[in-house]
Amino acid sequence: MADAGAVFGAMWAALMFATGMIANVGITAVADLAGNDLDRAATVWATIDVVTDGLGSGSELVGGTWVLLVSLAALRNRALPRALNVLGLLCAGCGLLLVPGLSDLGMGFGLGLIVWFIGVGVACCARWIDRRAADALGSRTGSGC
């Protein structure tokens, strides 16, 4: 499950970078065109919007799958708090069910993941601090992040 999670995580990261780069380059092209031909600039922007939606923000299949795999693995291994894993599963469900007509689930996915990422960061930092304290005392405890 960890290997599949790593693959989906890398794919999601690549898609997010590609989406951002296309949008950045596209907005420059649109700004250049806008000075001479507003209709053409609007057409180019509409095209760029479709491409970036298709790669990144229109569907969260890859991201939802990654969050699902990470949450399931963390739940099984007790690597993160149970409530955080449940939140991850709910966010993953929102991402995987994001289809036309259910676009509000995208907000649940995005906003929920903000909370989830903060929670994962806090949990990992707490684990790291616990490990450092245990090392200082001469014993080794804890697992996960």
C-alpha positions as a printed Julia matrix, in Angstrom:
145×3 Matrix{Float64}:
   0.0    0.0     0.0
   2.9    2.35    0.74
   4.38   1.83   -2.73
   1.05   2.59   -4.4
   0.67   5.63   -2.17
   4.12   6.86   -3.2
   3.26   6.46   -6.89
  -0.03   8.35   -6.55
   1.66  11.02   -4.43
   4.32  11.58   -7.1
   1.68  11.66   -9.84
  -0.42  14.17   -7.91
   2.58  16.4    -7.25
   3.55  16.3   -10.93
   0.01  17.18  -12.0
  -0.13  20.1    -9.55
   3.2   21.46  -10.79
   2.12  21.07  -14.42
  -1.16  22.84  -13.7
   0.61  25.77  -12.05
   3.21  26.09  -14.79
   0.6   26.02  -17.56
  -1.45  28.66  -15.75
   1.6   30.88  -15.2
   2.75  30.68  -18.79
  -0.82  31.01  -20.03
  -1.59  34.15  -18.08
   1.48  35.82  -19.57
   0.31  34.92  -23.08
  -3.19  36.19  -22.31
  -1.84  39.45  -20.91
   0.27  39.96  -24.04
  -2.71  39.28  -26.3
  -5.1   41.44  -24.32
  -3.37  44.62  -25.47
  -4.08  43.84  -29.13
  -6.97  41.39  -29.35
  -9.35  40.95  -26.41
 -11.46  38.28  -28.14
  -8.43  36.14  -28.89
  -7.12  36.64  -25.34
 -10.48  35.43  -23.95
 -10.39  32.38  -26.22
  -6.84  31.52  -25.16
  -7.75  31.93  -21.48
 -10.8   29.67  -21.89
  -8.56  27.02  -23.47
  -5.98  27.3   -20.7
  -8.75  27.08  -18.1
 -10.02  23.81  -19.57
  -6.51  22.33  -19.63
  -5.69  23.34  -16.04
  -9.08  22.1   -14.82
  -8.49  18.79  -16.52
  -5.02  18.4   -15.03
  -5.57  19.68  -11.55
  -8.63  21.28  -10.18
 -11.49  19.81  -12.15
 -11.05  16.29  -10.85
  -9.33  15.01   -7.76
  -9.09  11.34   -8.7
  -5.31  11.1    -8.24
  -5.21  13.24   -5.1
  -8.21  11.48   -3.6
  -6.61   8.1    -4.26
  -3.36   9.23   -2.63
  -5.11  10.54    0.49
  -7.17   7.33    0.65
  -4.05   5.13    0.5
  -2.13   7.22    3.04
  -5.08   7.3     5.45
  -5.71   3.57    5.17
  -2.03   2.75    5.71
  -1.79   5.14    8.66
  -4.99   3.71   10.15
  -3.75   0.13    9.77
  -0.33   0.92   11.24
  -1.59   3.4    13.85
   0.9    5.92   12.49
  -1.46   8.87   12.9
  -4.32   9.64   15.28
  -7.54   7.83   14.37
  -9.55  11.07   13.99
  -6.98  12.35   11.5
  -7.23   9.14    9.49
 -11.02   9.4     9.45
 -10.76  12.99    8.23
  -8.39  11.8     5.51
 -10.86   9.1     4.45
 -13.69  11.65    4.3
 -11.56  14.04    2.24
 -10.55  11.2    -0.07
 -14.22  10.32   -0.54
 -14.98  13.92   -1.49
 -12.15  13.9    -4.01
 -13.06  10.55   -5.52
 -16.75  11.48   -5.83
 -16.03  14.85   -7.46
 -17.98  14.66  -10.7
 -20.12  17.18  -12.59
 -23.17  17.9   -10.49
 -21.31  17.28   -7.23
 -18.8   20.12   -7.55
 -19.38  21.25   -3.94
 -17.46  18.13   -2.9
 -14.39  19.89   -4.28
 -14.66  22.41   -1.45
 -14.87  19.58    1.07
 -11.8   17.99   -0.48
  -9.73  21.18   -0.57
 -10.73  22.67    2.77
 -10.66  19.3     4.5
  -7.16  18.65    3.21
  -5.93  21.94    4.63
  -6.96  20.7     8.07
  -5.64  17.19    7.32
  -2.21  18.43    6.18
  -1.89  20.64    9.27
  -2.89  17.68   11.46
  -0.37  15.37    9.77
   2.35  17.98   10.26
   1.49  18.44   13.93
   1.36  14.66   14.49
   4.71  14.14   12.77
   6.33  16.97   14.74
   4.95  15.57   17.99
   6.36  12.12   17.1
   9.73  13.65   16.31
   9.79  15.53   19.62
   8.81  12.35   21.49
  11.62  10.44   19.77
  14.17  13.11   20.58
  13.08  13.08   24.22
  13.25   9.28   24.32
  16.71   9.33   22.74
  17.85  11.85   25.33
  16.63   9.5    28.07
  18.34   6.54   26.45
  15.29   4.61   25.25
  13.64   4.3    21.85
   9.83   4.5    21.57
   7.24   5.58   19.07
   6.58   4.87   15.43
   5.14   6.54   12.39
   6.29   9.93   11.14
